Amino acid sequence: MILVTGGAGFIGSNFVLDWLVQHDEPIVNLDALTYAGNLNNLRSVEKDPRHIFVHGNIGDAALLSDLFTRYKPSAVVNFAAESHVDRSIHGPEDFIQTNILGTFRLLEAARAYWTGLETKSDFRFLHVSTDEVFGTLDADDPAFNEETSYRPNSPYSASKAASDHLVRAYFHTYGLPVVTTNCSNNYGPLHFPEKLIPLVIHNALQGRSLPIYGDGLQIRDWLYVKDHCSAIRRVLEAGRLGETYNIGGWNERANLHVVTTLCAVLDELQPRADGKKYSEQIALVTDRPGHDRRYAIDARKIEAELGWRPTETFESGIRKTVQWYLDNSDWVENVTSGSYRNWVEKQYA
Ligand code: NAD
Ligand code: TYD
């Protein structure tokens, strides 16, 4: 049994679905079902006895203690987090609660459980983090590697950095067998349409404007979510304890390029009824405060040590993603009803 947290969110649910195809080991999936968590993501494994869903919070010490005692997991994979930078700017409190305090409670529960294990090498704690903890790069700076100092700039990245430091400290202080991954921007199926790629696909199809912050020349490295999941499985299997592994797609792209690529793929797969191009919907809007200019990942360590490389190129992954959104309009309809609709209608009317 492995304990996955946040397994109803974007990356976590992709991980759960892939895991159940690749492995026999069952999963207990702990998720608080915030606005970003969605049981529809897990519909295909609803009746699979190898998937046990628990609705709860990683900050709930009593629940965690019960789960560890009951399920005796061989590993924890911690995805649970508040994950959207813009939301962290408007309201950082939940980020502190979940990303810092929640991770702390999870570490404490894991430590208590692991301390009582007879064979201590039978357990590991994998903490899923982000490249955003490294801060921002100039155009000619080398990519982030595992030695790059932490310089988080948003409340989101600062909260993730704090959690990464706690994970590191639990290894050095208590010997808890941990490993941390720092990944670049993910995209793919089941992505909540508040982040750039799913938001642009959704807005394009709805005839809404496609908001690009500032000059649109900020750069991110993009990784197809299934490649992130395979990297996590590989690190879980063979990563060295106490180490960190950067995960990236070798796909640095400016936001404007990302959006025009999405528009071109949509023009091809689902042309606008009026014959115009989706790129006509692009609108440059006020920049995000403190907007990091460039992220880039040097993923050579995971490749050299663990033999992992991404399988999708940016172009192949984007095409699959657009196709997935076109084929799954009921999923989109479901996640964009209710509070999302009020929120988005205010912003992108
Ligand atoms: P997401 O926002 O889609 O999902 C987060 C999930 O965690 C949701 O299901 C939510 O209900 C759950 N959750 C939130 N607070 C919780 C709590 N207190 N207790 C239990 N569950 C809780 O996020 P995501 O994009 O899937 O990201 C997953 C992880 O990967 C995060 O830790 C994030 O920092 C990290 N990460 C994300 C990206 C990316 O591009 N999305 C890149 C690198 C790292
Ligand atoms: P996002 O998907 O929010 O991920 P992150 O902030 O974690 O990198 O944003 C990706 C990039 O796209 C980032 O530079 C901000 C920019 N962006 C826009 O230009 N417009 C948007 O509406 C959103 C959501 C993001």
XYZ file of C-alpha atoms in Angstrom, residues 64-334:
271
model
C -3.080 10.653 9.621
C -2.162 8.553 12.619
C -5.170 6.331 11.951
C -4.301 5.967 8.254
C -0.681 5.027 8.966
C -1.716 2.478 11.603
C -4.438 0.977 9.471
C -2.747 0.830 6.066
C 0.970 0.555 6.978
C 2.107 2.237 3.754
C 5.465 1.407 2.204
C 5.656 4.968 0.886
C 4.056 8.399 0.982
C 3.838 10.546 -2.153
C 2.886 14.057 -1.123
C 1.098 15.991 -3.861
C -1.416 17.780 -1.620
C -0.959 21.526 -1.866
C -2.459 24.811 -2.826
C -0.857 25.214 -6.227
C -1.940 28.362 -8.055
C 0.396 31.383 -7.930
C -2.347 33.946 -8.664
C -4.502 32.624 -5.826
C -1.482 32.793 -3.504
C -1.099 36.476 -4.347
C -4.754 37.227 -3.564
C -4.922 35.043 -0.441
C -1.782 33.387 0.933
C -3.334 31.962 4.139
C -4.430 28.589 2.688
C -0.956 28.155 1.192
C 0.654 28.519 4.589
C -1.868 26.164 6.178
C -1.648 23.342 3.659
C 1.782 23.641 2.096
C 3.708 24.380 5.292
C 1.640 23.239 8.281
C 0.021 20.376 6.380
C 3.375 19.033 5.210
C 4.697 19.388 8.752
C 1.810 17.304 10.151
C 2.318 14.698 7.456
C 6.034 14.515 8.255
C 5.282 14.149 11.946
C 2.817 11.326 11.334
C 5.229 9.618 8.936
C 8.052 9.918 11.470
C 5.975 8.411 14.289
C 4.979 5.504 12.054
C 8.457 4.954 10.612
C 10.068 5.067 14.084
C 7.903 2.115 15.068
C 8.757 0.018 12.008
C 10.924 -3.032 12.527
C 12.564 -2.743 9.107
C 13.163 0.962 8.683
C 14.418 0.591 5.128
C 10.917 -0.522 4.073
C 9.609 3.033 3.884
C 10.146 6.265 1.987
C 8.564 9.702 1.834
C 8.532 11.386 -1.564
C 7.768 15.089 -1.500
C 6.574 16.622 -4.769
C 7.853 20.155 -5.246
C 8.360 22.758 -7.931
C 11.143 24.578 -9.780
C 9.545 27.859 -8.630
C 11.414 27.576 -5.301
C 14.602 28.567 -7.177
C 13.213 31.978 -8.130
C 13.699 33.631 -11.480
C 16.377 33.456 -14.205
C 17.665 36.005 -16.698
C 17.749 35.029 -20.363
C 21.405 33.958 -20.331
C 21.514 32.291 -16.859
C 22.134 28.547 -16.756
C 19.090 26.384 -15.952
C 18.275 25.450 -12.339
C 20.145 22.389 -11.124
C 20.010 20.581 -7.771
C 22.700 22.914 -6.343
C 20.842 26.139 -7.204
C 19.968 28.196 -4.103
C 16.357 28.655 -3.100
C 15.050 32.196 -3.824
C 11.246 31.897 -3.887
C 9.371 35.018 -5.028
C 5.638 34.307 -4.648
C 3.682 33.244 -1.571
C 3.116 29.920 -3.385
C 6.795 29.256 -4.055
C 7.776 30.493 -0.579
C 5.336 28.039 0.996
C 6.643 25.183 -1.157
C 10.227 26.161 -0.291
C 9.357 26.060 3.410
C 7.900 22.574 3.016
C 10.971 21.399 1.087
C 13.191 22.671 3.909
C 11.122 20.789 6.487
C 11.422 17.592 4.449
C 15.181 18.081 4.216
C 15.398 18.747 7.968
C 13.499 15.543 8.793
C 16.128 13.597 6.873
C 19.085 15.290 8.519
C 17.661 15.454 12.023
C 15.652 12.252 12.346
C 16.894 10.153 9.447
C 13.406 9.949 7.911
C 13.953 8.372 4.467
C 12.891 11.237 2.217
C 13.431 12.268 -1.364
C 12.233 15.489 -3.012
C 11.462 16.235 -6.655
C 11.438 19.745 -8.138
C 9.476 19.797 -11.354
C 8.737 22.418 -13.989
C 5.277 23.441 -15.282
C 3.026 20.468 -16.033
C 0.206 20.328 -18.547
C -2.092 17.613 -19.878
C -5.435 15.924 -19.144
C -7.432 16.757 -15.974
C -5.808 20.177 -15.524
C -8.081 22.663 -13.769
C -8.710 25.594 -16.143
C -7.182 28.326 -14.009
C -3.593 27.612 -15.134
C -2.381 29.001 -18.453
C -2.772 26.030 -20.822
C -6.208 24.680 -19.819
C -7.501 28.232 -19.285
C -6.526 29.222 -22.825
C -8.076 26.090 -24.366
C -11.285 26.582 -22.390
C -11.559 30.330 -23.005
C -10.800 29.884 -26.706
C -13.639 27.397 -27.112
C -15.989 29.633 -25.100
C -15.209 32.627 -27.345
C -13.639 34.484 -24.425
C -10.431 36.525 -24.435
C -7.096 34.754 -23.912
C -5.331 36.799 -21.222
C -1.550 37.086 -21.497
C 0.125 38.808 -18.584
C 2.507 41.692 -19.360
C 4.483 41.285 -22.586
C 3.991 37.491 -22.735
C 7.718 36.905 -23.033
C 8.054 35.139 -19.679
C 9.494 31.671 -20.135
C 8.496 28.403 -18.502
C 9.744 24.859 -19.050
C 6.784 22.612 -19.889
C 6.425 18.919 -19.072
C 3.577 16.624 -20.098
C 1.981 15.370 -16.871
C 2.376 11.663 -17.734
C 6.128 12.220 -18.000
C 6.115 13.788 -14.533
C 4.267 10.728 -13.210
C 6.807 8.322 -14.707
C 9.648 10.385 -13.211
C 8.041 10.216 -9.752
C 7.594 6.456 -10.044
C 11.264 6.151 -11.004
C 12.453 8.320 -8.092
C 10.252 6.359 -5.702
C 11.789 3.152 -6.955
C 15.453 4.111 -7.139
C 16.074 7.694 -5.964
C 18.781 8.070 -3.333
C 17.492 9.021 0.105
C 18.044 12.611 1.183
C 18.586 13.668 -2.431
C 16.614 16.065 -4.604
C 15.902 15.471 -8.297
C 15.008 18.154 -10.819
C 12.417 17.057 -13.377
C 11.871 18.976 -16.602
C 10.840 18.628 -20.207
C 13.707 20.446 -21.972
C 10.925 22.625 -23.406
C 11.513 26.295 -22.617
C 8.785 28.348 -24.269
C 7.619 31.970 -23.951
C 3.984 32.301 -22.872
C 3.058 34.039 -26.118
C 4.487 31.091 -28.031
C 2.507 28.650 -25.860
C -0.737 30.519 -26.498
C -0.215 30.932 -30.259
C 0.661 27.217 -30.513
C -2.581 26.324 -28.709
C -4.520 28.624 -31.040
C -2.950 27.011 -34.125
C -3.755 23.476 -32.912
C -7.339 24.541 -32.122
C -7.657 26.167 -35.575
C -6.783 22.796 -37.022
C -8.776 20.478 -34.742
C -11.865 22.608 -34.105
C -11.953 25.698 -36.340
C -14.042 28.673 -35.217
C -17.526 28.698 -36.748
C -16.944 32.221 -38.119
C -13.774 31.158 -39.977
C -11.582 33.529 -37.936
C -8.413 32.485 -36.088
C -8.422 31.792 -32.325
C -5.360 34.067 -32.007
C -7.720 37.024 -32.561
C -8.963 36.363 -29.003
C -5.502 37.048 -27.471
C -5.450 40.047 -25.101
C -2.385 41.447 -23.333
C -3.463 42.243 -19.756
C -1.885 43.727 -16.625
C 1.128 41.753 -15.459
C 1.122 39.486 -12.394
C 2.811 41.219 -9.417
C 6.347 39.894 -8.898
C 6.038 37.792 -12.059
C 9.084 35.493 -12.441
C 10.660 36.036 -15.850
C 12.111 32.648 -16.660
C 12.246 29.100 -15.279
C 14.462 26.441 -16.825
C 15.340 22.991 -15.535
C 18.583 21.111 -15.928
C 17.305 17.523 -15.690
C 20.607 15.768 -16.250
C 20.881 14.274 -12.747
C 17.696 12.200 -12.981
C 18.705 11.095 -16.453
C 22.263 10.103 -15.476
C 21.354 8.433 -12.157
C 17.934 6.970 -12.861
C 17.779 6.812 -16.646
C 14.628 8.953 -16.855
C 13.868 11.208 -19.815
C 10.559 12.711 -20.945
C 8.846 10.958 -23.834
C 6.671 13.806 -25.151
C 7.926 16.839 -27.021
C 6.124 20.133 -26.401
C 4.371 19.814 -29.773
C 3.187 16.213 -29.260
C 2.072 16.883 -25.682
C 0.154 20.033 -26.612
C -1.682 18.258 -29.409
C -2.685 15.405 -27.068
C -3.817 17.921 -24.482
C -6.003 19.944 -26.850
C -7.523 16.730 -28.166
C -8.244 15.573 -24.612
C -10.118 18.812 -23.817
C -12.111 18.505 -27.038
C -13.017 14.911 -26.197
C -13.900 15.629 -22.562
C -16.205 18.614 -22.628
C -18.363 16.972 -19.909
C -15.379 16.974 -17.527
C -14.749 20.642 -18.325
C -18.434 21.471 -17.911
C -18.430 19.756 -14.518
